[in-house]
Structure formats: structure tokens, C-alpha cells
mmCIF file with all atom_site columns, C-alpha atoms in Angstrom:
data_model
loop_
_atom_site.group_PDB
_atom_site.id
_atom_site.type_symbol
_atom_site.label_atom_id
_atom_site.label_alt_id
_atom_site.label_comp_id
_atom_site.label_asym_id
_atom_site.label_entity_id
_atom_site.label_seq_id
_atom_site.pdbx_PDB_ins_code
_atom_site.Cartn_x
_atom_site.Cartn_y
_atom_site.Cartn_z
_atom_site.occupancy
_atom_site.B_iso_or_equiv
_atom_site.pdbx_formal_charge
_atom_site.auth_seq_id
_atom_site.auth_comp_id
_atom_site.auth_asym_id
_atom_site.auth_atom_id
_atom_site.pdbx_PDB_model_num
ATOM 1   C CA . UNK A 1 1   ? 98.254  85.271 127.076 1.00 71.00 ? 1   UNK A CA 1
ATOM 2   C CA . UNK A 1 2   ? 97.433  83.317 123.939 1.00 82.00 ? 2   UNK A CA 1
ATOM 3   C CA . UNK A 1 3   ? 93.995  81.785 124.047 1.00 91.00 ? 3   UNK A CA 1
ATOM 4   C CA . UNK A 1 4   ? 91.662  79.501 122.169 1.00 96.00 ? 4   UNK A CA 1
ATOM 5   C CA . UNK A 1 5   ? 88.560  81.401 121.064 1.00 96.00 ? 5   UNK A CA 1
ATOM 6   C CA . UNK A 1 6   ? 85.204  79.662 120.744 1.00 97.00 ? 6   UNK A CA 1
ATOM 7   C CA . UNK A 1 7   ? 81.994  81.117 119.389 1.00 97.00 ? 7   UNK A CA 1
ATOM 8   C CA . UNK A 1 8   ? 79.212  81.323 120.263 1.00 97.00 ? 8   UNK A CA 1
ATOM 9   C CA . UNK A 1 9   ? 79.491  81.081 124.020 1.00 96.00 ? 9   UNK A CA 1
ATOM 10  C CA . UNK A 1 10  ? 75.856  80.053 124.323 1.00 97.00 ? 10  UNK A CA 1
ATOM 11  C CA . UNK A 1 11  ? 73.446  78.666 121.765 1.00 98.00 ? 11  UNK A CA 1
ATOM 12  C CA . UNK A 1 12  ? 69.810  77.731 122.149 1.00 98.00 ? 12  UNK A CA 1
ATOM 13  C CA . UNK A 1 13  ? 68.212  76.082 119.171 1.00 97.00 ? 13  UNK A CA 1
ATOM 14  C CA . UNK A 1 14  ? 65.176  74.053 118.272 1.00 97.00 ? 14  UNK A CA 1
ATOM 15  C CA . UNK A 1 15  ? 65.355  70.374 117.577 1.00 97.00 ? 15  UNK A CA 1
ATOM 16  C CA . UNK A 1 16  ? 66.088  69.691 113.925 1.00 97.00 ? 16  UNK A CA 1
ATOM 17  C CA . UNK A 1 17  ? 68.020  72.883 113.323 1.00 98.00 ? 17  UNK A CA 1
ATOM 18  C CA . UNK A 1 18  ? 71.622  73.014 112.167 1.00 98.00 ? 18  UNK A CA 1
ATOM 19  C CA . UNK A 1 19  ? 74.178  74.187 114.699 1.00 98.00 ? 19  UNK A CA 1
ATOM 20  C CA . UNK A 1 20  ? 77.686  75.379 113.886 1.00 98.00 ? 20  UNK A CA 1
ATOM 21  C CA . UNK A 1 21  ? 80.310  75.949 116.547 1.00 98.00 ? 21  UNK A CA 1
ATOM 22  C CA . UNK A 1 22  ? 83.581  77.644 115.739 1.00 98.00 ? 22  UNK A CA 1
ATOM 23  C CA . UNK A 1 23  ? 87.031  77.542 117.247 1.00 98.00 ? 23  UNK A CA 1
ATOM 24  C CA . UNK A 1 24  ? 90.091  79.668 116.625 1.00 97.00 ? 24  UNK A CA 1
ATOM 25  C CA . UNK A 1 25  ? 93.127  77.748 117.888 1.00 96.00 ? 25  UNK A CA 1
ATOM 26  C CA . UNK A 1 26  ? 96.211  79.455 119.204 1.00 94.00 ? 26  UNK A CA 1
ATOM 27  C CA . UNK A 1 27  ? 98.337  80.762 116.357 1.00 93.00 ? 27  UNK A CA 1
ATOM 28  C CA . UNK A 1 28  ? 100.972 78.204 115.508 1.00 89.00 ? 28  UNK A CA 1
ATOM 29  C CA . UNK A 1 29  ? 99.247  75.254 117.140 1.00 90.00 ? 29  UNK A CA 1
ATOM 30  C CA . UNK A 1 30  ? 98.841  72.381 114.713 1.00 88.00 ? 30  UNK A CA 1
ATOM 31  C CA . UNK A 1 31  ? 96.630  70.025 116.731 1.00 91.00 ? 31  UNK A CA 1
ATOM 32  C CA . UNK A 1 32  ? 93.002  70.748 117.524 1.00 95.00 ? 32  UNK A CA 1
ATOM 33  C CA . UNK A 1 33  ? 90.597  68.744 119.650 1.00 95.00 ? 33  UNK A CA 1
ATOM 34  C CA . UNK A 1 34  ? 86.828  68.818 120.141 1.00 97.00 ? 34  UNK A CA 1
ATOM 35  C CA . UNK A 1 35  ? 85.496  67.571 123.467 1.00 97.00 ? 35  UNK A CA 1
ATOM 36  C CA . UNK A 1 36  ? 81.950  67.357 124.771 1.00 97.00 ? 36  UNK A CA 1
ATOM 37  C CA . UNK A 1 37  ? 81.062  67.678 128.434 1.00 96.00 ? 37  UNK A CA 1
ATOM 38  C CA . UNK A 1 38  ? 77.821  66.372 129.913 1.00 95.00 ? 38  UNK A CA 1
ATOM 39  C CA . UNK A 1 39  ? 76.770  65.498 133.424 1.00 90.00 ? 39  UNK A CA 1
ATOM 40  C CA . UNK A 1 40  ? 76.211  61.874 132.472 1.00 90.00 ? 40  UNK A CA 1
ATOM 41  C CA . UNK A 1 41  ? 79.264  61.188 130.295 1.00 89.00 ? 41  UNK A CA 1
ATOM 42  C CA . UNK A 1 42  ? 81.733  63.715 131.603 1.00 92.00 ? 42  UNK A CA 1
ATOM 43  C CA . UNK A 1 43  ? 84.394  64.924 129.163 1.00 94.00 ? 43  UNK A CA 1
ATOM 44  C CA . UNK A 1 44  ? 84.683  62.861 126.020 1.00 93.00 ? 44  UNK A CA 1
ATOM 45  C CA . UNK A 1 45  ? 86.683  63.309 122.866 1.00 94.00 ? 45  UNK A CA 1
ATOM 46  C CA . UNK A 1 46  ? 84.684  63.833 119.699 1.00 96.00 ? 46  UNK A CA 1
ATOM 47  C CA . UNK A 1 47  ? 87.476  64.391 117.172 1.00 95.00 ? 47  UNK A CA 1
ATOM 48  C CA . UNK A 1 48  ? 90.955  65.732 116.708 1.00 92.00 ? 48  UNK A CA 1
ATOM 49  C CA . UNK A 1 49  ? 93.026  67.127 113.875 1.00 93.00 ? 49  UNK A CA 1
ATOM 50  C CA . UNK A 1 50  ? 96.698  67.393 113.102 1.00 91.00 ? 50  UNK A CA 1
ATOM 51  C CA . UNK A 1 51  ? 97.719  69.928 110.469 1.00 91.00 ? 51  UNK A CA 1
ATOM 52  C CA . UNK A 1 52  ? 94.033  70.190 109.538 1.00 93.00 ? 52  UNK A CA 1
ATOM 53  C CA . UNK A 1 53  ? 93.699  66.466 108.806 1.00 93.00 ? 53  UNK A CA 1
ATOM 54  C CA . UNK A 1 54  ? 91.362  64.386 110.994 1.00 92.00 ? 54  UNK A CA 1
ATOM 55  C CA . UNK A 1 55  ? 93.245  61.791 113.038 1.00 90.00 ? 55  UNK A CA 1
ATOM 56  C CA . UNK A 1 56  ? 90.468  60.454 115.202 1.00 88.00 ? 56  UNK A CA 1
ATOM 57  C CA . UNK A 1 57  ? 86.751  61.105 114.950 1.00 88.00 ? 57  UNK A CA 1
ATOM 58  C CA . UNK A 1 58  ? 85.610  57.840 116.469 1.00 88.00 ? 58  UNK A CA 1
ATOM 59  C CA . UNK A 1 59  ? 83.826  59.618 119.290 1.00 88.00 ? 59  UNK A CA 1
ATOM 60  C CA . UNK A 1 60  ? 81.583  61.559 116.973 1.00 91.00 ? 60  UNK A CA 1
ATOM 61  C CA . UNK A 1 61  ? 78.115  60.414 115.837 1.00 88.00 ? 61  UNK A CA 1
ATOM 62  C CA . UNK A 1 62  ? 78.775  60.311 112.109 1.00 87.00 ? 62  UNK A CA 1
ATOM 63  C CA . UNK A 1 63  ? 75.188  60.598 110.985 1.00 92.00 ? 63  UNK A CA 1
ATOM 64  C CA . UNK A 1 64  ? 74.674  64.065 112.384 1.00 96.00 ? 64  UNK A CA 1
ATOM 65  C CA . UNK A 1 65  ? 78.034  65.480 113.413 1.00 96.00 ? 65  UNK A CA 1
ATOM 66  C CA . UNK A 1 66  ? 80.810  66.775 111.221 1.00 96.00 ? 66  UNK A CA 1
ATOM 67  C CA . UNK A 1 67  ? 84.092  68.464 112.063 1.00 96.00 ? 67  UNK A CA 1
ATOM 68  C CA . UNK A 1 68  ? 86.351  70.340 109.689 1.00 95.00 ? 68  UNK A CA 1
ATOM 69  C CA . UNK A 1 69  ? 89.304  72.689 109.570 1.00 95.00 ? 69  UNK A CA 1
ATOM 70  C CA . UNK A 1 70  ? 88.831  74.947 106.555 1.00 93.00 ? 70  UNK A CA 1
ATOM 71  C CA . UNK A 1 71  ? 92.166  76.564 107.388 1.00 93.00 ? 71  UNK A CA 1
ATOM 72  C CA . UNK A 1 72  ? 94.732  76.571 110.160 1.00 92.00 ? 72  UNK A CA 1
ATOM 73  C CA . UNK A 1 73  ? 92.955  79.347 112.045 1.00 94.00 ? 73  UNK A CA 1
ATOM 74  C CA . UNK A 1 74  ? 89.464  77.881 112.115 1.00 97.00 ? 74  UNK A CA 1
ATOM 75  C CA . UNK A 1 75  ? 87.913  74.620 113.251 1.00 97.00 ? 75  UNK A CA 1
ATOM 76  C CA . UNK A 1 76  ? 84.184  73.978 112.997 1.00 97.00 ? 76  UNK A CA 1
ATOM 77  C CA . UNK A 1 77  ? 81.835  71.460 114.544 1.00 98.00 ? 77  UNK A CA 1
ATOM 78  C CA . UNK A 1 78  ? 78.428  71.076 112.951 1.00 97.00 ? 78  UNK A CA 1
ATOM 79  C CA . UNK A 1 79  ? 75.365  69.205 114.100 1.00 97.00 ? 79  UNK A CA 1
ATOM 80  C CA . UNK A 1 80  ? 72.599  68.590 111.577 1.00 97.00 ? 80  UNK A CA 1
ATOM 81  C CA . UNK A 1 81  ? 69.910  67.892 112.600 1.00 96.00 ? 81  UNK A CA 1
ATOM 82  C CA . UNK A 1 82  ? 70.298  68.748 116.271 1.00 97.00 ? 82  UNK A CA 1
ATOM 83  C CA . UNK A 1 83  ? 68.543  66.714 118.972 1.00 97.00 ? 83  UNK A CA 1
ATOM 84  C CA . UNK A 1 84  ? 67.864  67.406 122.656 1.00 97.00 ? 84  UNK A CA 1
ATOM 85  C CA . UNK A 1 85  ? 70.469  64.790 123.640 1.00 96.00 ? 85  UNK A CA 1
ATOM 86  C CA . UNK A 1 86  ? 73.119  66.963 121.988 1.00 97.00 ? 86  UNK A CA 1
ATOM 87  C CA . UNK A 1 87  ? 72.684  69.536 124.754 1.00 97.00 ? 87  UNK A CA 1
ATOM 88  C CA . UNK A 1 88  ? 76.112  69.864 126.341 1.00 97.00 ? 88  UNK A CA 1
ATOM 89  C CA . UNK A 1 89  ? 79.165  72.090 126.598 1.00 97.00 ? 89  UNK A CA 1
ATOM 90  C CA . UNK A 1 90  ? 81.473  71.691 123.618 1.00 98.00 ? 90  UNK A CA 1
ATOM 91  C CA . UNK A 1 91  ? 85.126  72.493 124.144 1.00 97.00 ? 91  UNK A CA 1
ATOM 92  C CA . UNK A 1 92  ? 87.842  73.122 121.639 1.00 97.00 ? 92  UNK A CA 1
ATOM 93  C CA . UNK A 1 93  ? 91.472  72.691 122.664 1.00 95.00 ? 93  UNK A CA 1
ATOM 94  C CA . UNK A 1 94  ? 94.710  73.195 120.778 1.00 94.00 ? 94  UNK A CA 1
ATOM 95  C CA . UNK A 1 95  ? 98.329  72.207 121.128 1.00 88.00 ? 95  UNK A CA 1
ATOM 96  C CA . UNK A 1 96  ? 101.600 71.953 119.242 1.00 82.00 ? 96  UNK A CA 1
ATOM 97  C CA . UNK A 1 97  ? 102.614 68.456 118.231 1.00 72.00 ? 97  UNK A CA 1
ATOM 98  C CA . UNK A 1 98  ? 106.174 67.359 118.785 1.00 65.00 ? 98  UNK A CA 1
ATOM 99  C CA . UNK A 1 99  ? 107.219 70.345 120.829 1.00 54.00 ? 99  UNK A CA 1
ATOM 100 C CA . UNK A 1 100 ? 105.422 71.206 124.022 1.00 49.00 ? 100 UNK A CA 1
ATOM 101 C CA . UNK A 1 101 ? 102.292 69.173 123.451 1.00 54.00 ? 101 UNK A CA 1
ATOM 102 C CA . UNK A 1 102 ? 103.248 67.124 126.450 1.00 61.00 ? 102 UNK A CA 1
ATOM 103 C CA . UNK A 1 103 ? 102.637 70.275 128.423 1.00 64.00 ? 103 UNK A CA 1
ATOM 104 C CA . UNK A 1 104 ? 98.911  69.764 128.019 1.00 72.00 ? 104 UNK A CA 1
ATOM 105 C CA . UNK A 1 105 ? 96.482  71.490 125.794 1.00 86.00 ? 105 UNK A CA 1
ATOM 106 C CA . UNK A 1 106 ? 94.924  74.940 125.980 1.00 91.00 ? 106 UNK A CA 1
ATOM 107 C CA . UNK A 1 107 ? 91.149  74.854 126.148 1.00 94.00 ? 107 UNK A CA 1
ATOM 108 C CA . UNK A 1 108 ? 88.664  77.416 124.990 1.00 95.00 ? 108 UNK A CA 1
ATOM 109 C CA . UNK A 1 109 ? 85.799  78.594 127.174 1.00 95.00 ? 109 UNK A CA 1
ATOM 110 C CA . UNK A 1 110 ? 83.369  76.250 125.511 1.00 97.00 ? 110 UNK A CA 1
ATOM 111 C CA . UNK A 1 111 ? 80.025  76.604 123.768 1.00 98.00 ? 111 UNK A CA 1
ATOM 112 C CA . UNK A 1 112 ? 77.007  75.716 125.866 1.00 97.00 ? 112 UNK A CA 1
ATOM 113 C CA . UNK A 1 113 ? 74.441  74.214 123.509 1.00 98.00 ? 113 UNK A CA 1
ATOM 114 C CA . UNK A 1 114 ? 70.814  73.756 124.484 1.00 98.00 ? 114 UNK A CA 1
ATOM 115 C CA . UNK A 1 115 ? 68.508  71.979 122.066 1.00 98.00 ? 115 UNK A CA 1
ATOM 116 C CA . UNK A 1 116 ? 64.815  72.350 122.888 1.00 97.00 ? 116 UNK A CA 1
ATOM 117 C CA . UNK B 2 1   ? 91.796  51.343 126.843 1.00 80.00 ? 1   UNK B CA 1
ATOM 118 C CA . UNK B 2 2   ? 92.898  53.634 129.615 1.00 87.00 ? 2   UNK B CA 1
ATOM 119 C CA . UNK B 2 3   ? 90.581  54.653 132.412 1.00 94.00 ? 3   UNK B CA 1
ATOM 120 C CA . UNK B 2 4   ? 90.852  57.384 135.024 1.00 97.00 ? 4   UNK B CA 1
ATOM 121 C CA . UNK B 2 5   ? 89.009  57.204 138.335 1.00 97.00 ? 5   UNK B CA 1
ATOM 122 C CA . UNK B 2 6   ? 88.345  60.003 140.777 1.00 97.00 ? 6   UNK B CA 1
ATOM 123 C CA . UNK B 2 7   ? 86.605  58.479 143.753 1.00 96.00 ? 7   UNK B CA 1
ATOM 124 C CA . UNK B 2 8   ? 85.791  61.718 145.566 1.00 96.00 ? 8   UNK B CA 1
ATOM 125 C CA . UNK B 2 9   ? 82.865  63.520 143.917 1.00 96.00 ? 9   UNK B CA 1
ATOM 126 C CA . UNK B 2 10  ? 83.122  66.352 146.446 1.00 97.00 ? 10  UNK B CA 1
ATOM 127 C CA . UNK B 2 11  ? 85.685  67.660 148.883 1.00 97.00 ? 11  UNK B CA 1
ATOM 128 C CA . UNK B 2 12  ? 85.806  70.659 151.161 1.00 97.00 ? 12  UNK B CA 1
ATOM 129 C CA . UNK B 2 13  ? 88.613  72.367 153.017 1.00 97.00 ? 13  UNK B CA 1
ATOM 130 C CA . UNK B 2 14  ? 89.027  75.326 155.304 1.00 98.00 ? 14  UNK B CA 1
ATOM 131 C CA . UNK B 2 15  ? 90.717  78.335 153.812 1.00 97.00 ? 15  UNK B CA 1
ATOM 132 C CA . UNK B 2 16  ? 94.515  78.208 154.367 1.00 97.00 ? 16  UNK B CA 1
ATOM 133 C CA . UNK B 2 17  ? 94.441  74.463 155.044 1.00 98.00 ? 17  UNK B CA 1
ATOM 134 C CA . UNK B 2 18  ? 95.761  71.648 152.855 1.00 98.00 ? 18  UNK B CA 1
ATOM 135 C CA . UNK B 2 19  ? 93.638  69.250 150.832 1.00 98.00 ? 19  UNK B CA 1
ATOM 136 C CA . UNK B 2 20  ? 94.485  66.210 148.728 1.00 98.00 ? 20  UNK B CA 1
ATOM 137 C CA . UNK B 2 21  ? 92.441  65.065 145.748 1.00 98.00 ? 21  UNK B CA 1
ATOM 138 C CA . UNK B 2 22  ? 92.757  61.441 144.664 1.00 98.00 ? 22  UNK B CA 1
ATOM 139 C CA . UNK B 2 23  ? 93.133  59.966 141.205 1.00 98.00 ? 23  UNK B CA 1
ATOM 140 C CA . UNK B 2 24  ? 93.888  56.457 140.041 1.00 98.00 ? 24  UNK B CA 1
ATOM 141 C CA . UNK B 2 25  ? 94.261  55.230 136.498 1.00 98.00 ? 25  UNK B CA 1
ATOM 142 C CA . UNK B 2 26  ? 94.539  52.008 134.621 1.00 96.00 ? 26  UNK B CA 1
ATOM 143 C CA . UNK B 2 27  ? 96.902  51.488 131.715 1.00 95.00 ? 27  UNK B CA 1
ATOM 144 C CA . UNK B 2 28  ? 99.201  48.889 130.233 1.00 93.00 ? 28  UNK B CA 1
ATOM 145 C CA . UNK B 2 29  ? 101.517 51.544 128.855 1.00 91.00 ? 29  UNK B CA 1
ATOM 146 C CA . UNK B 2 30  ? 104.790 52.576 130.439 1.00 90.00 ? 30  UNK B CA 1
ATOM 147 C CA . UNK B 2 31  ? 105.130 56.004 128.839 1.00 89.00 ? 31  UNK B CA 1
ATOM 148 C CA . UNK B 2 32  ? 102.405 58.555 129.394 1.00 91.00 ? 32  UNK B CA 1
ATOM 149 C CA . UNK B 2 33  ? 101.525 61.918 130.895 1.00 92.00 ? 33  UNK B CA 1
ATOM 150 C CA . UNK B 2 34  ? 99.182  62.813 133.690 1.00 95.00 ? 34  UNK B CA 1
ATOM 151 C CA . UNK B 2 35  ? 97.478  66.143 134.244 1.00 95.00 ? 35  UNK B CA 1
ATOM 152 C CA . UNK B 2 36  ? 95.262  67.985 136.660 1.00 97.00 ? 36  UNK B CA 1
ATOM 153 C CA . UNK B 2 37  ? 92.859  70.504 135.170 1.00 96.00 ? 37  UNK B CA 1
ATOM 154 C CA . UNK B 2 38  ? 90.788  73.028 137.099 1.00 97.00 ? 38  UNK B CA 1
ATOM 155 C CA . UNK B 2 39  ? 87.347  74.096 135.926 1.00 96.00 ? 39  UNK B CA 1
ATOM 156 C CA . UNK B 2 40  ? 85.958  77.085 137.860 1.00 95.00 ? 40  UNK B CA 1
ATOM 157 C CA . UNK B 2 41  ? 82.357  78.293 137.453 1.00 91.00 ? 41  UNK B CA 1
ATOM 158 C CA . UNK B 2 42  ? 83.499  80.282 134.433 1.00 89.00 ? 42  UNK B CA 1
ATOM 159 C CA . UNK B 2 43  ? 83.760  76.878 132.694 1.00 91.00 ? 43  UNK B CA 1
ATOM 160 C CA . UNK B 2 44  ? 87.306  77.466 131.433 1.00 89.00 ? 44  UNK B CA 1
ATOM 161 C CA . UNK B 2 45  ? 89.515  74.357 131.657 1.00 92.00 ? 45  UNK B CA 1
ATOM 162 C CA . UNK B 2 46  ? 92.808  75.447 133.172 1.00 93.00 ? 46  UNK B CA 1
ATOM 163 C CA . UNK B 2 47  ? 95.915  73.275 133.326 1.00 92.00 ? 47  UNK B CA 1
ATOM 164 C CA . UNK B 2 48  ? 97.135  73.113 136.910 1.00 95.00 ? 48  UNK B CA 1
ATOM 165 C CA . UNK B 2 49  ? 100.019 70.671 136.782 1.00 94.00 ? 49  UNK B CA 1
ATOM 166 C CA . UNK B 2 50  ? 101.444 67.845 134.677 1.00 93.00 ? 50  UNK B CA 1
ATOM 167 C CA . UNK B 2 51  ? 103.642 64.820 135.285 1.00 94.00 ? 51  UNK B CA 1
ATOM 168 C CA . UNK B 2 52  ? 105.674 62.719 132.895 1.00 91.00 ? 52  UNK B CA 1
ATOM 169 C CA . UNK B 2 53  ? 105.546 59.038 133.807 1.00 92.00 ? 53  UNK B CA 1
ATOM 170 C CA . UNK B 2 54  ? 109.288 58.564 133.281 1.00 89.00 ? 54  UNK B CA 1
ATOM 171 C CA . UNK B 2 55  ? 110.107 61.164 135.919 1.00 89.00 ? 55  UNK B CA 1
ATOM 172 C CA . UNK B 2 56  ? 110.355 59.926 139.473 1.00 87.00 ? 56  UNK B CA 1
ATOM 173 C CA . UNK B 2 57  ? 110.319 63.413 140.916 1.00 93.00 ? 57  UNK B CA 1
ATOM 174 C CA . UNK B 2 58  ? 106.881 64.709 141.774 1.00 95.00 ? 58  UNK B CA 1
ATOM 175 C CA . UNK B 2 59  ? 105.821 67.850 139.928 1.00 94.00 ? 59  UNK B CA 1
ATOM 176 C CA . UNK B 2 60  ? 105.249 71.077 141.843 1.00 95.00 ? 60  UNK B CA 1
ATOM 177 C CA . UNK B 2 61  ? 103.689 74.368 140.790 1.00 93.00 ? 61  UNK B CA 1
ATOM 178 C CA . UNK B 2 62  ? 103.600 76.914 143.591 1.00 95.00 ? 62  UNK B CA 1
ATOM 179 C CA . UNK B 2 63  ? 100.917 75.719 146.053 1.00 97.00 ? 63  UNK B CA 1
ATOM 180 C CA . UNK B 2 64  ? 100.070 72.686 143.924 1.00 98.00 ? 64  UNK B CA 1
ATOM 181 C CA . UNK B 2 65  ? 102.002 69.440 144.052 1.00 97.00 ? 65  UNK B CA 1
ATOM 182 C CA . UNK B 2 66  ? 101.371 65.849 143.088 1.00 98.00 ? 66  UNK B CA 1
ATOM 183 C CA . UNK B 2 67  ? 102.114 62.490 144.616 1.00 97.00 ? 67  UNK B CA 1
ATOM 184 C CA . UNK B 2 68  ? 102.818 60.223 141.661 1.00 97.00 ? 68  UNK B CA 1
ATOM 185 C CA . UNK B 2 69  ? 103.013 56.528 142.478 1.00 96.00 ? 69  UNK B CA 1
ATOM 186 C CA . UNK B 2 70  ? 103.601 54.753 139.174 1.00 96.00 ? 70  UNK B CA 1
ATOM 187 C CA . UNK B 2 71  ? 103.471 51.209 140.480 1.00 95.00 ? 71  UNK B CA 1
ATOM 188 C CA . UNK B 2 72  ? 100.216 51.905 142.289 1.00 96.00 ? 72  UNK B CA 1
ATOM 189 C CA . UNK B 2 73  ? 98.901  53.920 139.312 1.00 97.00 ? 73  UNK B CA 1
ATOM 190 C CA . UNK B 2 74  ? 98.013  56.755 141.616 1.00 97.00 ? 74  UNK B CA 1
ATOM 191 C CA . UNK B 2 75  ? 98.261  60.493 140.955 1.00 97.00 ? 75  UNK B CA 1
ATOM 192 C CA . UNK B 2 76  ? 96.960  62.683 143.760 1.00 98.00 ? 76  UNK B CA 1
ATOM 193 C CA . UNK B 2 77  ? 96.915  66.478 143.856 1.00 98.00 ? 77  UNK B CA 1
ATOM 194 C CA . UNK B 2 78  ? 97.790  68.393 146.993 1.00 98.00 ? 78  UNK B CA 1
ATOM 195 C CA . UNK B 2 79  ? 96.727  71.993 147.363 1.00 98.00 ? 79  UNK B CA 1
ATOM 196 C CA . UNK B 2 80  ? 98.485  73.848 150.151 1.00 98.00 ? 80  UNK B CA 1
ATOM 197 C CA . UNK B 2 81  ? 97.291  77.071 151.781 1.00 98.00 ? 81  UNK B CA 1
ATOM 198 C CA . UNK B 2 82  ? 93.898  76.756 150.095 1.00 98.00 ? 82  UNK B CA 1
ATOM 199 C CA . UNK B 2 83  ? 92.414  79.979 148.801 1.00 97.00 ? 83  UNK B CA 1
ATOM 200 C CA . UNK B 2 84  ? 88.867  80.936 147.911 1.00 97.00 ? 84  UNK B CA 1
ATOM 201 C CA . UNK B 2 85  ? 89.894  81.078 144.265 1.00 96.00 ? 85  UNK B CA 1
ATOM 202 C CA . UNK B 2 86  ? 90.760  77.390 144.355 1.00 97.00 ? 86  UNK B CA 1
ATOM 203 C CA . UNK B 2 87  ? 87.072  76.488 144.495 1.00 97.00 ? 87  UNK B CA 1
ATOM 204 C CA . UNK B 2 88  ? 86.351  74.576 141.288 1.00 98.00 ? 88  UNK B CA 1
ATOM 205 C CA . UNK B 2 89  ? 85.922  71.178 139.687 1.00 97.00 ? 89  UNK B CA 1
ATOM 206 C CA . UNK B 2 90  ? 89.229  69.367 139.385 1.00 98.00 ? 90  UNK B CA 1
ATOM 207 C CA . UNK B 2 91  ? 89.781  66.791 136.670 1.00 97.00 ? 91  UNK B CA 1
ATOM 208 C CA . UNK B 2 92  ? 92.545  64.257 136.479 1.00 97.00 ? 92  UNK B CA 1
ATOM 209 C CA . UNK B 2 93  ? 93.549  63.304 132.926 1.00 95.00 ? 93  UNK B CA 1
ATOM 210 C CA . UNK B 2 94  ? 95.756  60.761 131.183 1.00 95.00 ? 94  UNK B CA 1
ATOM 211 C CA . UNK B 2 95  ? 97.493  60.954 127.825 1.00 91.00 ? 95  UNK B CA 1
ATOM 212 C CA . UNK B 2 96  ? 99.592  58.363 126.062 1.00 87.00 ? 96  UNK B CA 1
ATOM 213 C CA . UNK B 2 97  ? 103.056 59.445 125.011 1.00 82.00 ? 97  UNK B CA 1
ATOM 214 C CA . UNK B 2 98  ? 102.738 57.584 121.754 1.00 80.00 ? 98  UNK B CA 1
ATOM 215 C CA . UNK B 2 99  ? 99.782  57.026 119.489 1.00 75.00 ? 99  UNK B CA 1
ATOM 216 C CA . UNK B 2 100 ? 96.472  58.730 120.171 1.00 79.00 ? 100 UNK B CA 1
ATOM 217 C CA . UNK B 2 101 ? 97.042  62.065 121.857 1.00 83.00 ? 101 UNK B CA 1
ATOM 218 C CA . UNK B 2 102 ? 93.597  62.433 123.352 1.00 88.00 ? 102 UNK B CA 1
ATOM 219 C CA . UNK B 2 103 ? 93.132  63.214 127.017 1.00 91.00 ? 103 UNK B CA 1
ATOM 220 C CA . UNK B 2 104 ? 91.116  60.690 129.001 1.00 93.00 ? 104 UNK B CA 1
ATOM 221 C CA . UNK B 2 105 ? 89.450  62.434 131.918 1.00 95.00 ? 105 UNK B CA 1
ATOM 222 C CA . UNK B 2 106 ? 88.173  61.311 135.274 1.00 96.00 ? 106 UNK B CA 1
ATOM 223 C CA . UNK B 2 107 ? 84.706  62.303 136.446 1.00 95.00 ? 107 UNK B CA 1
ATOM 224 C CA . UNK B 2 108 ? 85.993  65.193 138.516 1.00 97.00 ? 108 UNK B CA 1
ATOM 225 C CA . UNK B 2 109 ? 86.050  66.326 142.143 1.00 97.00 ? 109 UNK B CA 1
ATOM 226 C CA . UNK B 2 110 ? 84.192  69.426 143.221 1.00 97.00 ? 110 UNK B CA 1
ATOM 227 C CA . UNK B 2 111 ? 86.295  71.357 145.723 1.00 98.00 ? 111 UNK B CA 1
ATOM 228 C CA . UNK B 2 112 ? 84.657  73.801 148.091 1.00 98.00 ? 112 UNK B CA 1
ATOM 229 C CA . UNK B 2 113 ? 86.694  76.265 150.138 1.00 97.00 ? 113 UNK B CA 1
ATOM 230 C CA . UNK B 2 114 ? 85.209  77.167 153.499 1.00 97.00 ? 114 UNK B CA 1
ATOM 231 C CA . UNK B 2 115 ? 86.062  80.724 154.595 1.00 95.00 ? 115 UNK B CA 1
#
């Protein structure tokens, strides 16, 4: 089965450090999403891309978060500087716009980030 | 803005029995999709079933079926013949057919299967 690959699976870092999370979407998918899951807020959208262009990043704290797609096979989410409140599970999901995207998106296994 | 409400934080069911998880949503749109995702302890979000709002027929996937009531804005998930592997968090989600394609999730229901 095709899958969305996220690395690292776990990350523990000290406050103030830069964190980079990576996502390899399913080959051929042109839409990529970043979600964050916390106990308090649940699952919330941070940003999403279509054909590598950002379509919505309104859920992302702009002062410290950045999301990019250097190419069609890689999406990155960076936090600089990291803070304890950023501790969460970060999910990447991908889908194919126009054909089949109504079938729901495929999620990766997530990156569990702990900022101490 | 759309909202999704899951009013049952936890549910439990005996193995082999049937359980229904509730979901309601609020929207002014007429065209949209609804989904149920399963999140087991492994953390992976797995699509269980989806429903297009324009379809009157309720979706079914093996032991999983939905009761979609568009006028009532209700979208419940029924799991028949519950199995130990069904134990997980279940999230209801909404997506507009047009415009922003993000999924709006409910807060989830933790399902426990009693052997």
C-alpha cells in the first residue's frame, strides 16, 4: 500500500532549538496538509499546499513556524525557535486534487514533538 | 465556519456486539463530505468510511456503516460485530466540496472493546 512517510517519528528538543519535520507524500499526490494534534485543541490544520504552492497557512503561527515544499516529494515544517507549547503530534496528509480527493486523505504516522 | 461535535468522549462495547458513535455538525453549505477516521494506539489516522452529502444512501464498508441524516446534520457510525482490533479513538470529520479542502475534526470518541 502507498503511504505517507514522516520523519522523525519522535523528537525531543530543548526550548529555543530549531526543529524540522519532514513528510514524503504519496507519489502522484498534489495536495499536502500539515495538522497538529494536542489534547487541548484536538486536530487542527496548520497549512496546506496544492502543487507545492501554499493555499492556506492561516492556522500556523507565522513568527516561528514555516512550511515549504522544496519539491513534489518533500514537505517540511520548521519551528524556530521551539517552545514547550509546541509539544504535540504533527501529522502530514496527502491527497490528489480533482480526482479521488473526496475519498479522504492519507495520513502519515505523525511526528511526536516534545520541547523541554 | 463549520463545526463538528462528538458528544461521547468514551464508549465501550462487548466483543461481537454493535456500537454506535455519534457525530453532529454545523454548516450552511449544501455540498460537503463527511468522514470517520480511526486512530489506534499506533497513532496512525486511518480512513474508515466516507459519505457524500448529495447521496441519500448511507455508506457501508464491511462491518462499518453510517446513518447520515442531512436535515438533522447528524452522521453516526455503527460498528457491527465489534472486534478487539476496533479499539481506538474515532474522529468524525467534515470537508467542504468547494473552497478550502481542509478537514474539520470533532474531538473524538475513545472506543474500548470488552473481551
